[in-house]
PDB file of C-alpha atoms in Angstrom:
ATOM      1  CA  VAL A 924     -87.869  25.135   9.709  1.00 90.00           C
ATOM      2  CA  GLN A 925     -84.324  26.381   9.271  1.00 95.00           C
ATOM      3  CA  LEU A 926     -83.303  29.721   7.816  1.00 97.00           C
ATOM      4  CA  GLN A 927     -79.798  30.351   6.519  1.00 97.00           C
ATOM      5  CA  ALA A 928     -78.809  33.933   5.822  1.00 97.00           C
ATOM      6  CA  SER A 929     -75.783  34.814   3.728  1.00 98.00           C
ATOM      7  CA  GLY A 930     -74.323  37.577   1.605  1.00 98.00           C
ATOM      8  CA  GLY A 931     -73.057  39.963   4.232  1.00 97.00           C
ATOM      9  CA  GLY A 932     -69.659  41.564   4.056  1.00 97.00           C
ATOM     10  CA  LEU A 933     -67.677  44.776   4.006  1.00 98.00           C
ATOM     11  CA  VAL A 934     -68.705  47.457   1.530  1.00 98.00           C
ATOM     12  CA  GLN A 935     -67.949  51.129   1.076  1.00 98.00           C
ATOM     13  CA  ALA A 936     -70.607  53.750   1.590  1.00 98.00           C
ATOM     14  CA  GLY A 937     -72.704  54.093  -1.544  1.00 98.00           C
ATOM     15  CA  GLY A 938     -72.146  50.479  -2.480  1.00 98.00           C
ATOM     16  CA  SER A 939     -74.533  47.564  -2.780  1.00 98.00           C
ATOM     17  CA  LEU A 940     -74.995  44.094  -1.351  1.00 98.00           C
ATOM     18  CA  ARG A 941     -77.581  41.377  -1.776  1.00 98.00           C
ATOM     19  CA  LEU A 942     -78.506  39.231   1.173  1.00 98.00           C
ATOM     20  CA  THR A 943     -79.982  35.789   0.669  1.00 98.00           C
ATOM     21  CA  CYS A 944     -82.041  33.705   3.070  1.00 98.00           C
ATOM     22  CA  ALA A 945     -82.590  30.062   2.217  1.00 98.00           C
ATOM     23  CA  ALA A 946     -85.391  28.262   4.010  1.00 97.00           C
ATOM     24  CA  SER A 947     -85.964  24.574   4.577  1.00 94.00           C
ATOM     25  CA  GLY A 948     -89.377  22.960   4.577  1.00 84.00           C
ATOM     26  CA  ARG A 949     -92.264  22.602   2.175  1.00 84.00           C
ATOM     27  CA  THR A 950     -94.469  25.416   3.466  1.00 92.00           C
ATOM     28  CA  PHE A 951     -92.251  28.387   2.612  1.00 95.00           C
ATOM     29  CA  SER A 952     -94.779  29.837   0.178  1.00 95.00           C
ATOM     30  CA  ASN A 953     -97.479  29.950   2.878  1.00 96.00           C
ATOM     31  CA  TYR A 954     -95.734  32.534   5.030  1.00 97.00           C
ATOM     32  CA  ALA A 955     -94.598  36.107   4.843  1.00 98.00           C
ATOM     33  CA  MET A 956     -90.901  36.721   5.410  1.00 98.00           C
ATOM     34  CA  GLY A 957     -88.999  39.589   6.929  1.00 98.00           C
ATOM     35  CA  TRP A 958     -85.578  41.082   7.458  1.00 98.00           C
ATOM     36  CA  PHE A 959     -84.464  42.692  10.691  1.00 98.00           C
ATOM     37  CA  ARG A 960     -81.127  44.143  11.779  1.00 98.00           C
ATOM     38  CA  GLN A 961     -79.311  44.756  15.021  1.00 98.00           C
ATOM     39  CA  SER A 962     -76.392  47.063  15.702  1.00 95.00           C
ATOM     40  CA  PRO A 963     -74.202  46.845  18.804  1.00 89.00           C
ATOM     41  CA  GLY A 964     -75.987  48.322  21.781  1.00 92.00           C
ATOM     42  CA  LYS A 965     -79.258  48.691  19.934  1.00 94.00           C
ATOM     43  CA  GLU A 966     -82.439  46.694  19.806  1.00 95.00           C
ATOM     44  CA  ARG A 967     -83.297  44.569  16.830  1.00 96.00           C
ATOM     45  CA  GLU A 968     -85.188  46.684  14.320  1.00 97.00           C
ATOM     46  CA  PHE A 969     -87.505  45.931  11.449  1.00 98.00           C
ATOM     47  CA  VAL A 970     -86.133  46.430   7.938  1.00 98.00           C
ATOM     48  CA  ALA A 971     -88.574  44.938   5.430  1.00 98.00           C
ATOM     49  CA  THR A 972     -91.262  42.325   4.968  1.00 98.00           C
ATOM     50  CA  ILE A 973     -92.848  40.563   2.023  1.00 98.00           C
ATOM     51  CA  SER A 974     -96.121  38.673   1.805  1.00 97.00           C
ATOM     52  CA  SER A 975     -96.298  34.965   1.087  1.00 97.00           C
ATOM     53  CA  SER A 976     -97.036  35.526  -2.604  1.00 96.00           C
ATOM     54  CA  GLY A 977     -94.536  38.343  -2.951  1.00 96.00           C
ATOM     55  CA  GLY A 978     -97.281  40.724  -4.001  1.00 96.00           C
ATOM     56  CA  SER A 979     -97.003  43.028  -0.989  1.00 97.00           C
ATOM     57  CA  THR A 980     -93.983  44.560   0.665  1.00 97.00           C
ATOM     58  CA  TYR A 981     -93.354  47.052   3.426  1.00 97.00           C
ATOM     59  CA  TYR A 982     -90.181  48.875   4.438  1.00 98.00           C
ATOM     60  CA  ALA A 983     -88.828  50.806   7.357  1.00 98.00           C
ATOM     61  CA  ASP A 984     -88.585  54.500   6.549  1.00 98.00           C
ATOM     62  CA  SER A 985     -84.822  54.351   7.039  1.00 97.00           C
ATOM     63  CA  VAL A 986     -84.347  51.994   4.086  1.00 98.00           C
ATOM     64  CA  LYS A 987     -87.265  52.895   1.823  1.00 98.00           C
ATOM     65  CA  GLY A 988     -86.070  53.614  -1.690  1.00 98.00           C
ATOM     66  CA  ARG A 989     -82.683  52.000  -1.078  1.00 98.00           C
ATOM     67  CA  PHE A 990     -83.530  48.387  -0.158  1.00 98.00           C
ATOM     68  CA  THR A 991     -85.707  45.916  -2.024  1.00 98.00           C
ATOM     69  CA  ILE A 992     -87.087  42.686  -0.594  1.00 98.00           C
ATOM     70  CA  SER A 993     -88.082  39.892  -2.935  1.00 98.00           C
ATOM     71  CA  ARG A 994     -88.659  36.162  -2.850  1.00 98.00           C
ATOM     72  CA  ASP A 995     -88.532  33.102  -5.061  1.00 98.00           C
ATOM     73  CA  ASN A 996     -90.973  30.538  -3.739  1.00 97.00           C
ATOM     74  CA  ALA A 997     -89.721  27.896  -6.144  1.00 96.00           C
ATOM     75  CA  LYS A 998     -86.304  28.172  -4.498  1.00 96.00           C
ATOM     76  CA  ASN A 999     -87.513  28.723  -0.911  1.00 97.00           C
ATOM     77  CA  THR A1000     -85.448  31.904  -0.847  1.00 98.00           C
ATOM     78  CA  VAL A1001     -85.938  35.512   0.158  1.00 98.00           C
ATOM     79  CA  TYR A1002     -83.581  38.303  -0.829  1.00 98.00           C
ATOM     80  CA  LEU A1003     -82.703  41.763   0.388  1.00 98.00           C
ATOM     81  CA  GLN A1004     -81.082  43.948  -2.238  1.00 98.00           C
ATOM     82  CA  MET A1005     -79.354  46.850  -0.509  1.00 98.00           C
ATOM     83  CA  SER A1006     -78.159  49.875  -2.449  1.00 98.00           C
ATOM     84  CA  SER A1007     -76.776  53.307  -1.576  1.00 98.00           C
ATOM     85  CA  LEU A1008     -75.519  51.818   1.658  1.00 98.00           C
ATOM     86  CA  LYS A1009     -74.667  54.120   4.544  1.00 98.00           C
ATOM     87  CA  PRO A1010     -72.426  53.558   7.573  1.00 97.00           C
ATOM     88  CA  GLU A1011     -75.558  53.541   9.728  1.00 96.00           C
ATOM     89  CA  ASP A1012     -76.722  50.428   7.866  1.00 98.00           C
ATOM     90  CA  THR A1013     -73.917  48.509   9.581  1.00 97.00           C
ATOM     91  CA  ALA A1014     -75.533  45.681  11.553  1.00 98.00           C
ATOM     92  CA  VAL A1015     -76.157  41.980  11.761  1.00 98.00           C
ATOM     93  CA  TYR A1016     -79.050  41.240   9.450  1.00 98.00           C
ATOM     94  CA  TYR A1017     -81.531  38.499  10.274  1.00 98.00           C
ATOM     95  CA  CYS A1018     -84.180  36.875   8.146  1.00 98.00           C
ATOM     96  CA  ALA A1019     -87.313  35.551   9.781  1.00 98.00           C
ATOM     97  CA  ARG A1020     -90.492  33.706   8.936  1.00 97.00           C
ATOM     98  CA  ALA A1021     -93.728  35.413   9.873  1.00 96.00           C
ATOM     99  CA  ARG A1022     -96.559  33.724  11.729  1.00 95.00           C
ATOM    100  CA  GLY A1023     -98.948  34.587   8.910  1.00 93.00           C
ATOM    101  CA  SER A1024     -99.062  35.225   5.193  1.00 92.00           C
ATOM    102  CA  GLY A1025     -99.508  38.983   5.044  1.00 91.00           C
ATOM    103  CA  ALA A1026     -96.794  41.624   4.987  1.00 89.00           C
ATOM    104  CA  TYR A1027     -97.937  43.117   8.282  1.00 89.00           C
ATOM    105  CA  GLY A1028     -95.244  42.101  10.728  1.00 90.00           C
ATOM    106  CA  LEU A1029     -93.275  45.111  11.876  1.00 93.00           C
ATOM    107  CA  THR A1030     -92.121  43.713  15.201  1.00 94.00           C
ATOM    108  CA  ALA A1031     -90.142  40.628  16.151  1.00 94.00           C
ATOM    109  CA  ARG A1032     -93.207  39.163  17.859  1.00 95.00           C
ATOM    110  CA  ALA A1033     -94.797  38.638  14.458  1.00 96.00           C
ATOM    111  CA  TYR A1034     -92.094  36.106  13.522  1.00 97.00           C
ATOM    112  CA  ASP A1035     -91.496  32.619  14.839  1.00 96.00           C
ATOM    113  CA  TYR A1036     -88.398  31.339  13.077  1.00 96.00           C
ATOM    114  CA  TRP A1037     -85.102  33.200  12.717  1.00 97.00           C
ATOM    115  CA  GLY A1038     -81.902  32.738  10.804  1.00 95.00           C
ATOM    116  CA  GLN A1039     -78.488  33.051  12.380  1.00 94.00           C
ATOM    117  CA  GLY A1040     -77.680  36.493  10.999  1.00 95.00           C
ATOM    118  CA  THR A1041     -75.154  37.846   8.543  1.00 98.00           C
ATOM    119  CA  LEU A1042     -72.921  40.834   9.251  1.00 98.00           C
ATOM    120  CA  VAL A1043     -73.004  43.869   6.998  1.00 98.00           C
ATOM    121  CA  THR A1044     -70.321  46.486   7.546  1.00 98.00           C
ATOM    122  CA  VAL A1045     -70.443  49.761   5.631  1.00 98.00           C
ATOM    123  CA  SER A1046     -67.295  51.845   5.753  1.00 97.00           C
ATOM    124  CA  SER A1047     -67.289  55.609   5.313  1.00 93.00           C
TER     125      SER A1047
END
C-alpha cells in the first residue's frame, strides 16, 4: 500500500486549502483513513478520521467546524478540506490508513500505512 499526499502550500490566515491523499491497492474501501499533522518540535497529532464507507467522521477539537474529511472510494482518494486556516495550523500533514474500518483511530498506533506528508504554511 502506498499513500501519496498532495495539496499543501502557503496560504494566508483565513484562507482555504484542500489536501488529497491517493492510495494504491484494491482494498482501499475496506479501511478507515485519517489525517495527522506535525509541527516543528511537536509530536504528531490527530486531525481527522473517516470510516471505510465514509459514513462516519471524527475531528480533533482544534479543527472541528473548519476542516472536513471526505473520501471517494471509486478513486482510492481521501481529502481534507481546510477552511478558516490559522497560523497554528502550520504543519506537515500526513494521511494514513487505519488498521480497521471504523472511524475510531485517534492515535498513530491505530494506523499502519503512512504517506510522505505535505507541508501547509499559514501566514498571519
